[in-house]
Amino acid sequence: MSRIELSLNPSSRALEIAERVEAFVRDVVVPYERDPRRDHHGAPLDELVYEMREHACAAGVLTPHILADGSHLTQRETALVLIKSGLSPLGPLACNTMAPDEGNMYLLGHKATEEQKDHFLKPLVEGRARSAFFMTEPSDDNGAGSDPSMMLTSCRQDGNHWVINGRKTFITGADGASVGIVMAKAEDGGACMFLVDLPDPAIRIDDVPNTIDSSMPGSHATVTIDNLRVPASQMLGEPGDGFKYAQVRLSPARLSHCMRWLGCCIRAHEIASDYACRRMAFGKALIEHEGVGFMLAENLIDIKQAELMIDWCAGVLDTGSLGTTESSMAKVAVSEALMRIADRCVQVMGGTGVTDKTIVEQVFREVRAFRIYDGPTEVHKWSLAKKVRRDWREAQA
């Protein structure tokens, strides 16, 4: 099977890490794709996740984007490593580069106190725990989704504790997580973030719906938070700065999604290309039929454009910029490109493409969900359009 080589210009350390991650994912993780240890939603069980992590630890590729001294690779370096971890839907779970943990580790690394890092961040970095980020709220309640200002979950101070009440939905990995980051709105309207140990009897899982994707352990739960008491020492940062901290996490996490799922689509393209070169129809290999060959050619174009868009946005983040505009542009461009790639792979493989005989069908489902996760395409375009108008007004002033 021919493989696509990325043409980014990474540091020697990132290249070495990425090569080890790729070898591990292809040689060790890919065989686990047939492992039956899944829940009734099709998501991998923690037993499977932690078994793979033992192998990752032995191979020296567990949490590869965080170095031994606790520092992070640059975003451009991280891109190369996370793309390689994404070559299997199980790769990020095995290497501990998965969402939401990777984004949560990034946030805690930047905003947590030393005591908080020791208690909440350390087990995540070591791959001994999973985490969940409690922000999105049920649409039935008209709660916060793409518009965080609609947040209904409340927090109020009571002595040296804060009391939190509300409902959250689509909380990835909540079922089985050990670390939670809960967002709530204070009486003055500012948002706060709290670090919590899980499970907690005040956080009740009401429902774990079946979803189109199936790569996240614990799936995406709806929960009720009923008088959750959190010590003031477990507030992340300062009161009222929760929305600001969310921005610190948002752009890198948004881009990390692009990285991981680009890896998945590269692998899907490899599988579809192999199929097209072997499968005969109408007297010749499928690849020799223009309709098929052109689809795979278009895949190469979209893969390259996605790679370059990720690298460009990562470079912006590496300057210290929040990269809000750039990450919105990358999220739209990459998610839409990956959808086209995944769709073409299914089409090229015909009946085989819609079965679970390969990961192509799963990649299609995962990427379809990605067009919504971390902000639907339409929300990002709306935000970019607002910037166009704002820039126009400034130019007229």
Short mmCIF file of C-alpha atoms in Angstrom, two decimals:
data_model
loop_
_atom_site.label_atom_id
_atom_site.label_comp_id
_atom_site.label_asym_id
_atom_site.label_seq_id
_atom_site.Cartn_x
_atom_site.Cartn_y
_atom_site.Cartn_z
CA MET A 1 0.00 0.00 0.00
CA SER A 2 1.46 3.36 -1.00
CA ARG A 3 1.69 5.95 1.75
CA ILE A 4 1.35 9.72 1.71
CA GLU A 5 4.32 11.58 3.11
CA LEU A 6 3.73 15.01 4.62
CA SER A 7 5.94 17.82 3.37
CA LEU A 8 5.91 19.97 6.50
CA ASN A 9 9.30 21.27 7.63
CA PRO A 10 9.36 20.15 11.26
CA SER A 11 12.16 20.14 13.78
CA SER A 12 14.30 17.04 14.06
CA ARG A 13 12.72 16.21 17.45
CA ALA A 14 9.19 16.36 16.04
CA LEU A 15 10.17 14.28 13.02
CA GLU A 16 11.70 11.60 15.25
CA ILE A 17 8.65 11.50 17.54
CA ALA A 18 6.26 11.41 14.58
CA GLU A 19 8.13 8.51 12.97
CA ARG A 20 7.89 6.49 16.17
CA VAL A 21 4.20 7.34 16.56
CA GLU A 22 3.45 6.30 12.97
CA ALA A 23 5.28 2.98 13.35
CA PHE A 24 3.44 2.29 16.62
CA VAL A 25 0.01 3.12 15.21
CA ARG A 26 0.49 1.08 12.03
CA ASP A 27 2.13 -1.93 13.67
CA VAL A 28 0.48 -2.11 17.11
CA VAL A 29 -2.75 -0.11 17.08
CA VAL A 30 -4.21 -1.04 13.68
CA PRO A 31 -4.66 -4.72 14.67
CA TYR A 32 -6.80 -3.54 17.61
CA GLU A 33 -9.34 -2.08 15.16
CA ARG A 34 -11.00 -5.52 15.12
CA ASP A 35 -11.02 -5.84 18.90
CA PRO A 36 -14.60 -6.49 20.09
CA ARG A 37 -14.24 -4.66 23.40
CA ARG A 38 -16.77 -1.94 22.64
CA ASP A 39 -19.82 -0.61 24.41
CA HIS A 40 -23.33 -0.75 22.99
CA HIS A 41 -22.64 2.55 21.23
CA GLY A 42 -19.62 1.05 19.47
CA ALA A 43 -17.17 3.13 21.49
CA PRO A 44 -13.97 1.47 22.79
CA LEU A 45 -14.11 0.29 26.38
CA ASP A 46 -11.59 1.68 28.84
CA GLU A 47 -10.14 -1.81 29.21
CA LEU A 48 -9.10 -1.64 25.55
CA VAL A 49 -7.86 1.96 25.84
CA TYR A 50 -5.60 1.33 28.81
CA GLU A 51 -4.24 -1.89 27.34
CA MET A 52 -3.15 0.03 24.24
CA ARG A 53 -1.64 2.73 26.44
CA GLU A 54 0.53 0.16 28.16
CA HIS A 55 1.97 -0.68 24.75
CA ALA A 56 2.35 3.03 23.96
CA CYS A 57 4.24 3.60 27.18
CA ALA A 58 6.57 0.71 26.41
CA ALA A 59 7.15 2.14 22.92
CA GLY A 60 7.84 5.62 24.28
CA VAL A 61 4.92 7.25 22.45
CA LEU A 62 2.47 7.91 25.28
CA THR A 63 1.45 11.58 25.37
CA PRO A 64 4.15 12.32 22.76
CA HIS A 65 3.22 16.00 22.37
CA ILE A 66 4.24 16.75 25.98
CA LEU A 67 7.94 16.38 26.70
CA ALA A 68 9.52 14.86 29.80
CA ASP A 69 10.06 18.27 31.40
CA GLY A 70 6.36 19.11 31.03
CA SER A 71 6.81 21.48 28.10
CA HIS A 72 4.75 21.11 24.94
CA LEU A 73 5.85 20.70 21.37
CA THR A 74 5.10 23.78 19.30
CA GLN A 75 1.79 23.72 17.46
CA ARG A 76 3.57 23.08 14.16
CA GLU A 77 5.45 20.17 15.73
CA THR A 78 2.27 18.91 17.37
CA ALA A 79 0.58 18.87 13.98
CA LEU A 80 3.00 16.34 12.55
CA VAL A 81 2.73 14.09 15.61
CA LEU A 82 -1.06 14.22 15.95
CA ILE A 83 -1.62 13.59 12.24
CA LYS A 84 0.41 10.40 12.61
CA SER A 85 -1.50 9.39 15.74
CA GLY A 86 -4.71 9.77 13.74
CA LEU A 87 -3.79 7.13 11.17
CA SER A 88 -6.17 4.86 13.10
CA PRO A 89 -9.35 5.95 14.90
CA LEU A 90 -7.82 4.19 17.92
CA GLY A 91 -4.44 5.89 17.56
CA PRO A 92 -5.21 9.03 19.58
CA LEU A 93 -6.67 6.87 22.37
CA ALA A 94 -3.59 4.70 22.49
CA CYS A 95 -1.12 7.60 22.33
CA ASN A 96 -3.14 9.85 24.68
CA THR A 97 -3.56 12.56 22.06
CA MET A 98 -7.34 12.20 21.99
CA ALA A 99 -10.08 14.77 22.49
CA PRO A 100 -11.08 16.13 24.92
CA ASP A 101 -8.02 15.13 26.96
CA GLU A 102 -5.43 16.72 24.69
CA GLY A 103 -7.22 20.08 24.83
CA ASN A 104 -7.84 19.78 28.56
CA MET A 105 -4.17 19.04 29.19
CA TYR A 106 -3.25 22.10 27.15
CA LEU A 107 -5.59 24.30 29.18
CA LEU A 108 -4.43 22.96 32.55
CA GLY A 109 -0.83 23.29 31.51
CA HIS A 110 -1.38 26.99 30.84
CA LYS A 111 -3.82 28.02 33.59
CA ALA A 112 -3.74 25.57 36.50
CA THR A 113 -1.85 26.17 39.74
CA GLU A 114 0.98 23.82 40.66
CA GLU A 115 -1.27 22.05 43.16
CA GLN A 116 -3.99 21.67 40.53
CA LYS A 117 -1.49 20.36 38.01
CA ASP A 118 -0.24 17.76 40.45
CA HIS A 119 -3.74 16.53 41.29
CA PHE A 120 -5.60 16.87 37.97
CA LEU A 121 -3.05 17.23 35.15
CA LYS A 122 -0.46 14.65 36.15
CA PRO A 123 -2.72 11.57 35.84
CA LEU A 124 -3.90 12.80 32.44
CA VAL A 125 -0.38 13.29 31.12
CA GLU A 126 0.60 9.87 32.43
CA GLY A 127 -2.37 8.32 30.64
CA ARG A 128 -3.86 6.95 33.85
CA ALA A 129 -7.11 8.90 33.61
CA ARG A 130 -9.60 10.39 31.18
CA SER A 131 -11.26 13.79 31.39
CA ALA A 132 -14.41 15.58 30.29
CA PHE A 133 -15.18 19.22 29.52
CA PHE A 134 -18.64 20.27 30.72
CA MET A 135 -19.75 23.24 28.62
CA THR A 136 -22.50 22.46 26.08
CA GLU A 137 -26.09 22.50 27.35
CA PRO A 138 -29.32 20.90 26.08
CA SER A 139 -31.07 22.64 23.20
CA ASP A 140 -34.38 21.75 24.86
CA ASP A 141 -33.40 24.15 27.65
CA ASN A 142 -32.20 26.74 25.14
CA GLY A 143 -28.81 26.44 26.79
CA ALA A 144 -25.32 27.18 25.54
CA GLY A 145 -24.10 25.53 22.36
CA SER A 146 -22.15 27.40 19.73
CA ASP A 147 -23.16 30.56 21.61
CA PRO A 148 -21.54 30.21 25.07
CA SER A 149 -23.22 33.42 26.28
CA MET A 150 -26.46 31.41 26.52
CA MET A 151 -25.04 29.38 29.40
CA LEU A 152 -27.65 28.51 32.02
CA THR A 153 -25.57 26.44 34.44
CA SER A 154 -25.07 28.61 37.51
CA CYS A 155 -22.46 28.87 40.23
CA ARG A 156 -22.59 30.79 43.49
CA GLN A 157 -20.07 31.14 46.27
CA ASP A 158 -20.90 29.61 49.64
CA GLY A 159 -18.09 30.22 52.10
CA ASN A 160 -14.94 28.55 50.79
CA HIS A 161 -16.91 26.49 48.28
CA TRP A 162 -18.84 27.14 45.09
CA VAL A 163 -22.21 25.50 44.44
CA ILE A 164 -23.03 24.56 40.83
CA ASN A 165 -26.40 23.65 39.31
CA GLY A 166 -27.44 22.96 35.75
CA ARG A 167 -27.64 20.50 32.90
CA LYS A 168 -25.01 19.69 30.31
CA THR A 169 -25.20 17.69 27.12
CA PHE A 170 -22.88 16.06 24.63
CA ILE A 171 -20.18 15.82 27.27
CA THR A 172 -17.63 13.64 25.57
CA GLY A 173 -16.15 10.94 27.78
CA ALA A 174 -18.11 11.88 30.92
CA ASP A 175 -18.98 8.23 31.51
CA GLY A 176 -15.75 6.84 32.94
CA ALA A 177 -13.84 10.10 33.29
CA SER A 178 -11.81 10.86 36.41
CA VAL A 179 -11.23 14.57 35.82
CA GLY A 180 -13.87 17.14 34.93
CA ILE A 181 -13.71 20.79 33.90
CA VAL A 182 -17.10 22.39 34.55
CA MET A 183 -18.12 25.75 33.12
CA ALA A 184 -20.83 27.75 34.89
CA LYS A 185 -22.08 31.33 34.96
CA ALA A 186 -21.81 33.40 38.14
CA GLU A 187 -24.42 35.85 39.39
CA ASP A 188 -22.55 38.78 37.85
CA GLY A 189 -22.74 37.12 34.42
CA GLY A 190 -19.10 36.10 34.21
CA ALA A 191 -18.19 32.50 33.57
CA CYS A 192 -16.08 30.33 35.86
CA MET A 193 -14.25 27.04 35.35
CA PHE A 194 -13.96 24.42 38.05
CA LEU A 195 -11.82 21.29 38.33
CA VAL A 196 -13.67 18.32 39.81
CA ASP A 197 -12.90 14.73 40.68
CA LEU A 198 -15.17 12.23 38.97
CA PRO A 199 -17.39 10.43 39.49
CA ASP A 200 -19.29 12.68 41.88
CA PRO A 201 -22.81 11.91 43.18
CA ALA A 202 -23.84 15.49 42.39
CA ILE A 203 -23.16 14.89 38.69
CA ARG A 204 -25.70 12.40 37.37
CA ILE A 205 -25.49 10.88 33.90
CA ASP A 206 -29.03 10.95 32.49
CA ASP A 207 -28.45 9.60 29.00
CA VAL A 208 -25.70 8.49 26.64
CA PRO A 209 -27.26 8.71 23.17
CA ASN A 210 -26.23 6.74 20.13
CA THR A 211 -24.36 9.05 17.79
CA ILE A 212 -23.02 8.89 14.26
CA ASP A 213 -19.45 8.63 15.55
CA SER A 214 -18.05 5.86 17.74
CA SER A 215 -14.40 6.61 18.49
CA MET A 216 -14.75 8.32 21.89
CA PRO A 217 -14.71 6.23 25.10
CA GLY A 218 -17.71 7.09 27.22
CA SER A 219 -19.44 8.57 24.16
CA HIS A 220 -21.34 11.86 24.64
CA ALA A 221 -23.43 12.05 27.81
CA THR A 222 -26.23 14.31 29.00
CA VAL A 223 -25.81 15.07 32.70
CA THR A 224 -27.57 16.87 35.53
CA ILE A 225 -25.45 18.83 38.02
CA ASP A 226 -27.35 19.05 41.30
CA ASN A 227 -25.81 21.20 44.04
CA LEU A 228 -22.25 20.25 43.20
CA ARG A 229 -19.96 21.69 45.87
CA VAL A 230 -16.45 22.53 44.70
CA PRO A 231 -13.71 23.95 46.96
CA ALA A 232 -12.67 27.45 45.93
CA SER A 233 -9.13 26.10 45.52
CA GLN A 234 -10.39 24.06 42.57
CA MET A 235 -11.50 27.05 40.52
CA LEU A 236 -9.36 27.31 37.42
CA GLY A 237 -7.92 30.80 37.28
CA GLU A 238 -9.93 33.80 38.40
CA PRO A 239 -13.72 34.20 38.85
CA GLY A 240 -15.44 35.57 35.77
CA ASP A 241 -12.61 34.69 33.37
CA GLY A 242 -14.06 31.37 32.21
CA PHE A 243 -14.93 32.55 28.71
CA LYS A 244 -11.42 33.95 28.31
CA TYR A 245 -9.89 30.63 29.38
CA ALA A 246 -12.18 28.82 26.96
CA GLN A 247 -10.58 30.84 24.16
CA VAL A 248 -7.13 29.69 25.31
CA ARG A 249 -8.26 26.10 24.85
CA LEU A 250 -10.53 26.56 21.86
CA SER A 251 -8.24 27.41 18.96
CA PRO A 252 -5.58 24.76 19.66
CA ALA A 253 -8.22 22.11 20.36
CA ARG A 254 -10.09 23.04 17.19
CA LEU A 255 -6.89 22.65 15.20
CA SER A 256 -6.00 19.38 16.93
CA HIS A 257 -9.26 17.92 15.62
CA CYS A 258 -8.11 18.86 12.13
CA MET A 259 -4.78 17.13 12.72
CA ARG A 260 -6.16 13.84 14.01
CA TRP A 261 -8.88 13.48 11.43
CA LEU A 262 -6.50 14.37 8.61
CA GLY A 263 -4.53 11.33 9.73
CA CYS A 264 -7.68 9.21 9.52
CA CYS A 265 -8.44 10.48 6.03
CA ILE A 266 -4.89 9.82 4.86
CA ARG A 267 -5.34 6.21 5.94
CA ALA A 268 -8.78 5.99 4.31
CA HIS A 269 -7.25 7.30 1.07
CA GLU A 270 -4.51 4.65 1.28
CA ILE A 271 -7.14 1.92 1.66
CA ALA A 272 -9.29 3.27 -1.18
CA SER A 273 -6.25 3.65 -3.46
CA ASP A 274 -5.16 0.09 -2.74
CA TYR A 275 -8.68 -1.12 -3.51
CA ALA A 276 -8.85 0.85 -6.77
CA CYS A 277 -5.51 -0.50 -7.95
CA ARG A 278 -6.46 -4.14 -7.23
CA ARG A 279 -10.17 -4.24 -8.15
CA MET A 280 -10.91 -5.09 -11.76
CA ALA A 281 -14.06 -3.94 -13.60
CA PHE A 282 -14.89 -3.60 -17.27
CA GLY A 283 -11.58 -5.09 -18.32
CA LYS A 284 -9.19 -2.96 -16.28
CA ALA A 285 -8.35 -1.82 -12.78
CA LEU A 286 -10.70 0.75 -11.26
CA ILE A 287 -7.87 3.28 -11.02
CA GLU A 288 -7.65 3.30 -14.81
CA HIS A 289 -11.23 4.51 -15.12
CA GLU A 290 -11.15 8.31 -15.12
CA GLY A 291 -14.16 8.64 -12.85
CA VAL A 292 -12.35 6.73 -10.12
CA GLY A 293 -8.85 7.99 -10.80
CA PHE A 294 -10.00 11.60 -10.73
CA MET A 295 -11.62 11.12 -7.31
CA LEU A 296 -8.35 9.85 -5.88
CA ALA A 297 -6.48 12.69 -7.57
CA GLU A 298 -8.87 15.16 -5.94
CA ASN A 299 -8.16 13.46 -2.61
CA LEU A 300 -4.47 14.24 -3.00
CA ILE A 301 -5.30 17.88 -3.63
CA ASP A 302 -7.59 18.12 -0.59
CA ILE A 303 -5.07 16.33 1.64
CA LYS A 304 -2.33 18.74 0.64
CA GLN A 305 -4.56 21.79 1.12
CA ALA A 306 -5.64 20.54 4.55
CA GLU A 307 -2.02 19.89 5.54
CA LEU A 308 -0.96 23.38 4.52
CA MET A 309 -3.95 25.02 6.21
CA ILE A 310 -3.13 23.24 9.47
CA ASP A 311 0.52 24.23 9.25
CA TRP A 312 -0.37 27.87 8.55
CA CYS A 313 -2.77 28.11 11.49
CA ALA A 314 -0.35 26.28 13.78
CA GLY A 315 2.31 28.83 12.85
CA VAL A 316 -0.04 31.65 13.86
CA LEU A 317 -0.71 30.00 17.23
CA ASP A 318 3.02 29.58 17.77
CA THR A 319 3.41 33.37 17.71
CA GLY A 320 1.30 33.55 20.87
CA SER A 321 -1.81 34.78 19.09
CA LEU A 322 -5.17 33.31 20.10
CA GLY A 323 -5.68 32.61 16.41
CA THR A 324 -9.45 32.83 16.66
CA THR A 325 -9.96 33.93 13.06
CA GLU A 326 -7.30 31.65 11.66
CA SER A 327 -8.58 28.59 13.53
CA SER A 328 -12.11 29.28 12.29
CA MET A 329 -10.81 29.40 8.74
CA ALA A 330 -8.82 26.20 9.24
CA LYS A 331 -11.76 24.41 10.87
CA VAL A 332 -14.03 25.20 7.92
CA ALA A 333 -11.50 24.45 5.20
CA VAL A 334 -10.12 21.27 6.72
CA SER A 335 -13.38 19.73 7.93
CA GLU A 336 -15.05 20.30 4.56
CA ALA A 337 -12.01 18.93 2.70
CA LEU A 338 -11.90 15.84 4.91
CA MET A 339 -15.60 15.25 4.31
CA ARG A 340 -14.96 15.25 0.57
CA ILE A 341 -12.03 12.86 1.00
CA ALA A 342 -13.97 10.42 3.17
CA ASP A 343 -16.96 10.51 0.85
CA ARG A 344 -14.81 9.80 -2.21
CA CYS A 345 -13.14 6.88 -0.43
CA VAL A 346 -16.51 5.30 0.27
CA GLN A 347 -17.59 5.90 -3.33
CA VAL A 348 -14.43 4.43 -4.83
CA MET A 349 -14.85 1.26 -2.80
CA GLY A 350 -18.52 0.82 -3.67
CA GLY A 351 -20.30 -1.81 -1.62
CA THR A 352 -17.16 -2.58 0.36
CA GLY A 353 -16.92 1.08 1.33
CA VAL A 354 -20.19 1.06 3.25
CA THR A 355 -19.32 -2.03 5.29
CA ASP A 356 -17.16 -2.40 8.37
CA LYS A 357 -14.64 -4.54 6.50
CA THR A 358 -12.32 -1.51 6.59
CA ILE A 359 -12.20 1.69 8.66
CA VAL A 360 -13.33 3.78 5.67
CA GLU A 361 -16.98 3.64 6.71
CA GLN A 362 -16.10 4.71 10.27
CA VAL A 363 -13.87 7.53 9.04
CA PHE A 364 -16.80 8.84 6.98
CA ARG A 365 -19.01 8.87 10.07
CA GLU A 366 -16.38 10.45 12.29
CA VAL A 367 -15.60 13.23 9.82
CA ARG A 368 -19.29 13.96 9.27
CA ALA A 369 -19.57 14.64 12.99
CA PHE A 370 -16.39 16.75 12.90
CA ARG A 371 -18.17 19.27 10.66
CA ILE A 372 -20.30 20.06 13.73
CA TYR A 373 -17.87 19.53 16.62
CA ASP A 374 -16.05 22.61 17.90
CA GLY A 375 -18.42 24.84 15.97
CA PRO A 376 -20.44 24.01 12.84
CA THR A 377 -19.13 25.33 9.54
CA GLU A 378 -21.93 27.86 9.40
CA VAL A 379 -21.05 29.38 12.79
CA HIS A 380 -17.44 29.85 11.77
CA LYS A 381 -18.47 31.43 8.46
CA TRP A 382 -20.83 33.75 10.33
CA SER A 383 -18.00 34.73 12.66
CA LEU A 384 -15.71 35.38 9.70
CA ALA A 385 -18.39 37.46 7.99
CA LYS A 386 -18.67 39.59 11.12
CA LYS A 387 -14.93 40.20 10.87
CA VAL A 388 -15.31 41.27 7.24
CA ARG A 389 -17.91 43.84 8.24
CA ARG A 390 -15.90 44.98 11.26
CA ASP A 391 -12.79 45.47 9.13
CA TRP A 392 -14.84 47.39 6.56
CA ARG A 393 -16.21 49.73 9.21
CA GLU A 394 -12.74 50.37 10.59
CA ALA A 395 -11.49 51.14 7.09
CA GLN A 396 -14.30 53.67 6.62
CA ALA A 397 -13.66 55.44 9.92
#
